[in-house]
Structures are given as structure tokens and as C-alpha cells.
Amino acid sequence: MIVKRSPSGLDVSVVIPAHNEADNLPKLIEEIAAALEPTGKWYEIVVVDDASADETPSLLQKLSNKYSSLVCHRMARQSGQSSALSAGFDLASGDVVVTIDADLQNDPADIPKLLAELAHADVAIGWRRDRKDTFCKRIISKVANRVRNYMTGECVKDTGCGLKAFKAESLRRIHRFDGMHRFFPTLVKMHGYS
């Protein structure tokens, strides 16, 4: 499947931070394309390889031959999720930026639902309803979300969910730091976005 780019610009950039995700990326990219194609939006898929030690770099090269919408970037050294997202934001050229983790815990079919929510807000956030994490990790996440919501005045169910959609302008002003991906709702709200 080859997706053509719009000559006038892009509607959506999907940013994927990836570290050793060679097993997941083909399915994820295919599902993202399948989710976005029916929307009629012009899009790109930006994969930031966080210095993977597996077959991710060579796989991305092969996938870029299949998907003209695929933009690949490799970090010089492993820097973590926040840095990979930040690099992806710098590369993204869409009016809307969607983030999704490469671990297949989020369904790309939900992307159009988040895009629709941007008619009412500047940011839309998914949540992992049927998480595949260990019981201990799920409990820690619930406690962390409650504490974060209490301290920030937010009411976000799952700030750790990688599936989020942003109007691109809301990302331009946020301060970037290690761990920022855990605070996206608060960071954009601090600058007056909803």
C-alpha cells in the first residue's frame, strides 16, 4: 500500500517512538494506514528509532519502500521516550500530531475517534482499557494517575497511554524535558489549551 502526500501540506502526523520494536512495527504501520486512509486526511507516519539493537533500522528501511508516508529517524544514542517524542515532534509537519506507542497496546483504529474530539478540544487522550501489563504495573499506574490528577487538578484516566492527539500548535510552546510524556495534559493546559 502506498499513500500519497498532499501537495499543499499534511493534516496528520503520527509519531511513534520505537526501541527494539521490529516485531511490532509492520503490523502497527499497516493498521495506522488502514485507520487513516478512510478519513481522507493527508498523513505521514513518523517513526523515531531510539537506537534499537534489533532489526528495527533495516525493517524501517524496507517499510519506507512500501509506504511513501513513512518518515524514519534514528537517534544517535538511546535517549528514552520523551526524547524520541520530542525528535518526532520536530519532524512532524501535520496540523495535528498523534502519538502512539509501538508496543501494540493501543488500537490505531481509535485514531479517527481522537481526531474527531479535536473539534471540541486542543488535545484528546486515549486510555488503555484492557491493559496487557502485569497486575503490579497496573496498580502503580492507577496510583500515579490519581496522585498526578490530585496535584495538577486534572481528571485524566491514563496519562501513561501513548495514544494522544494534539493540535500541533499546542505542542510548540511546551517545555521539553525527560518524562514530559507523562505530563502532556498539564503542559498544554498551562499554555491555555484545552
Short mmCIF file of C-alpha atoms in Angstrom, two decimals:
data_model
loop_
_atom_site.label_atom_id
_atom_site.label_comp_id
_atom_site.label_asym_id
_atom_site.label_seq_id
_atom_site.Cartn_x
_atom_site.Cartn_y
_atom_site.Cartn_z
CA MET A 1 0.00 0.00 0.00
CA ILE A 2 1.41 3.39 -0.96
CA VAL A 3 -0.07 6.57 0.44
CA LYS A 4 0.46 9.79 -1.47
CA ARG A 5 1.29 13.05 0.23
CA SER A 6 -0.79 16.15 -0.30
CA PRO A 7 0.95 18.83 -2.35
CA SER A 8 -0.41 21.53 -0.04
CA GLY A 9 0.51 20.07 3.34
CA LEU A 10 -0.37 17.39 5.80
CA ASP A 11 -3.39 17.06 8.03
CA VAL A 12 -1.99 14.47 10.45
CA SER A 13 1.43 13.32 11.61
CA VAL A 14 1.51 10.09 13.62
CA VAL A 15 4.63 9.98 15.80
CA ILE A 16 5.85 6.61 17.06
CA PRO A 17 8.78 6.31 19.47
CA ALA A 18 10.33 2.86 18.96
CA HIS A 19 13.06 0.91 20.69
CA ASN A 20 13.59 -2.71 19.64
CA GLU A 21 10.12 -2.95 18.09
CA ALA A 22 10.91 -4.82 14.86
CA ASP A 23 8.26 -7.44 15.65
CA ASN A 24 5.50 -4.84 16.11
CA LEU A 25 6.18 -2.11 13.56
CA PRO A 26 4.92 -3.81 10.36
CA LYS A 27 1.52 -4.52 11.90
CA LEU A 28 1.32 -1.11 13.59
CA ILE A 29 2.15 0.85 10.45
CA GLU A 30 -0.28 -1.21 8.38
CA GLU A 31 -3.06 -0.63 10.94
CA ILE A 32 -2.36 3.12 11.13
CA ALA A 33 -2.58 3.39 7.35
CA ALA A 34 -5.80 1.35 7.36
CA ALA A 35 -7.29 3.60 10.07
CA LEU A 36 -6.37 6.89 8.39
CA GLU A 37 -6.98 6.07 4.74
CA PRO A 38 -10.81 6.13 5.00
CA THR A 39 -10.71 9.55 6.70
CA GLY A 40 -9.47 11.23 3.52
CA LYS A 41 -6.83 13.08 5.53
CA TRP A 42 -3.31 13.53 4.21
CA TYR A 43 -0.92 11.99 6.71
CA GLU A 44 2.58 10.88 7.49
CA ILE A 45 3.85 8.25 9.91
CA VAL A 46 6.99 9.38 11.74
CA VAL A 47 8.92 6.58 13.45
CA VAL A 48 11.73 7.63 15.74
CA ASP A 49 14.05 4.68 16.32
CA ASP A 50 15.57 5.18 19.75
CA ALA A 51 18.87 3.47 18.85
CA SER A 52 17.38 -0.01 18.62
CA ALA A 53 19.71 -3.01 18.84
CA ASP A 54 17.36 -5.34 16.93
CA GLU A 55 16.30 -5.33 13.27
CA THR A 56 14.28 -2.10 13.62
CA PRO A 57 16.59 0.07 11.42
CA SER A 58 16.69 -2.36 8.48
CA LEU A 59 12.99 -3.10 8.82
CA LEU A 60 12.14 0.61 8.69
CA GLN A 61 14.20 0.92 5.50
CA LYS A 62 12.15 -1.87 3.91
CA LEU A 63 8.86 -0.40 5.15
CA SER A 64 9.76 3.04 3.77
CA ASN A 65 9.86 1.46 0.30
CA LYS A 66 6.31 0.23 0.80
CA TYR A 67 4.83 3.33 2.48
CA SER A 68 5.62 6.70 0.94
CA SER A 69 4.05 8.29 4.00
CA LEU A 70 6.71 6.81 6.31
CA VAL A 71 9.36 9.14 7.74
CA CYS A 72 12.14 7.45 9.72
CA HIS A 73 14.66 8.97 12.10
CA ARG A 74 17.28 7.16 14.17
CA MET A 75 18.55 8.63 17.40
CA ALA A 76 22.36 8.66 17.75
CA ARG A 77 22.08 7.00 21.15
CA GLN A 78 19.28 5.60 23.26
CA SER A 79 17.64 8.63 24.86
CA GLY A 80 14.24 7.46 26.12
CA GLN A 81 10.62 8.00 25.20
CA SER A 82 10.45 11.74 25.88
CA SER A 83 13.47 12.47 23.70
CA ALA A 84 12.17 10.24 20.91
CA LEU A 85 8.80 12.01 21.03
CA SER A 86 10.50 15.40 21.01
CA ALA A 87 12.51 14.43 17.91
CA GLY A 88 9.29 13.22 16.30
CA PHE A 89 7.52 16.50 17.09
CA ASP A 90 10.37 18.37 15.39
CA LEU A 91 9.97 16.20 12.27
CA ALA A 92 6.16 16.23 12.20
CA SER A 93 4.60 18.57 9.68
CA GLY A 94 0.90 17.84 10.15
CA ASP A 95 -1.66 20.26 11.57
CA VAL A 96 -2.44 17.52 14.09
CA VAL A 97 0.12 15.31 15.81
CA VAL A 98 -0.93 11.89 17.06
CA THR A 99 1.34 9.86 19.33
CA ILE A 100 1.14 6.10 19.68
CA ASP A 101 3.47 3.60 21.32
CA ALA A 102 4.96 0.83 19.19
CA ASP A 103 4.06 -1.95 21.65
CA LEU A 104 0.60 -2.60 20.10
CA GLN A 105 -1.25 -1.82 23.35
CA ASN A 106 -3.21 0.91 21.57
CA ASP A 107 -5.53 0.23 18.66
CA PRO A 108 -4.80 2.51 15.67
CA ALA A 109 -8.49 2.20 14.76
CA ASP A 110 -9.09 4.63 17.66
CA ILE A 111 -7.11 7.42 15.96
CA PRO A 112 -10.10 8.76 13.98
CA LYS A 113 -12.09 8.93 17.25
CA LEU A 114 -9.40 11.11 18.82
CA LEU A 115 -9.23 13.28 15.70
CA ALA A 116 -12.99 13.86 15.96
CA GLU A 117 -12.57 15.02 19.58
CA LEU A 118 -10.23 17.79 18.43
CA ALA A 119 -13.33 19.64 17.23
CA HIS A 120 -14.02 20.29 20.93
CA ALA A 121 -10.53 20.45 22.45
CA ASP A 122 -6.88 21.03 21.63
CA VAL A 123 -5.77 17.63 22.95
CA ALA A 124 -7.53 14.26 23.09
CA ILE A 125 -6.14 11.46 25.24
CA GLY A 126 -6.75 7.73 24.99
CA TRP A 127 -6.74 5.25 27.81
CA ARG A 128 -5.70 1.62 27.98
CA ARG A 129 -8.90 -0.14 28.98
CA ASP A 130 -7.67 -3.72 28.55
CA ARG A 131 -4.02 -3.29 29.50
CA LYS A 132 -1.66 -6.18 28.96
CA ASP A 133 0.69 -5.16 31.76
CA THR A 134 1.27 -7.04 34.98
CA PHE A 135 -1.12 -6.52 37.88
CA CYS A 136 1.58 -4.66 39.84
CA LYS A 137 2.29 -2.28 36.95
CA ARG A 138 -1.43 -1.53 36.53
CA ILE A 139 -1.82 -0.73 40.25
CA ILE A 140 1.24 1.56 40.24
CA SER A 141 -0.17 3.34 37.17
CA LYS A 142 -3.57 3.85 38.82
CA VAL A 143 -1.97 5.29 41.94
CA ALA A 144 0.35 7.52 39.89
CA ASN A 145 -2.59 8.82 37.81
CA ARG A 146 -4.60 9.63 40.94
CA VAL A 147 -1.69 11.45 42.58
CA ARG A 148 -0.90 13.35 39.36
CA ASN A 149 -4.56 14.32 38.90
CA TYR A 150 -4.82 15.46 42.52
CA MET A 151 -1.68 17.59 42.28
CA THR A 152 -2.45 19.08 38.86
CA GLY A 153 -6.23 19.43 39.08
CA GLU A 154 -6.65 17.19 36.03
CA CYS A 155 -9.15 14.38 35.53
CA VAL A 156 -7.22 12.23 33.08
CA LYS A 157 -7.80 8.47 33.36
CA ASP A 158 -4.48 7.35 31.94
CA THR A 159 -1.74 9.89 31.30
CA GLY A 160 0.60 6.99 30.50
CA CYS A 161 -1.44 5.96 27.49
CA GLY A 162 0.67 6.56 24.40
CA LEU A 163 -2.34 7.31 22.19
CA LYS A 164 -2.91 11.06 22.14
CA ALA A 165 -3.90 13.63 19.53
CA PHE A 166 -2.74 17.24 19.66
CA LYS A 167 -3.39 20.28 17.55
CA ALA A 168 0.22 20.88 16.51
CA GLU A 169 0.22 24.45 17.81
CA SER A 170 -0.32 23.16 21.37
CA LEU A 171 2.99 21.26 21.24
CA ARG A 172 5.10 24.19 20.06
CA ARG A 173 5.03 26.02 23.37
CA ILE A 174 5.51 23.22 25.89
CA HIS A 175 8.79 22.89 27.73
CA ARG A 176 10.54 19.67 26.78
CA PHE A 177 12.21 17.54 29.44
CA ASP A 178 12.82 13.91 30.33
CA GLY A 179 9.50 12.42 31.42
CA MET A 180 7.40 15.10 29.71
CA HIS A 181 5.21 12.46 28.07
CA ARG A 182 3.70 11.73 31.50
CA PHE A 183 2.51 15.34 31.84
CA PHE A 184 1.23 16.28 28.38
CA PRO A 185 -2.29 17.21 29.55
CA THR A 186 -0.94 19.56 32.22
CA LEU A 187 1.78 21.03 30.00
CA VAL A 188 -0.61 22.03 27.23
CA LYS A 189 -3.22 23.29 29.71
CA MET A 190 -0.58 25.55 31.33
CA HIS A 191 -0.42 27.40 27.99
CA GLY A 192 -4.17 27.89 27.74
CA TYR A 193 -5.05 24.86 25.61
CA SER A 194 -7.92 22.53 26.39
#
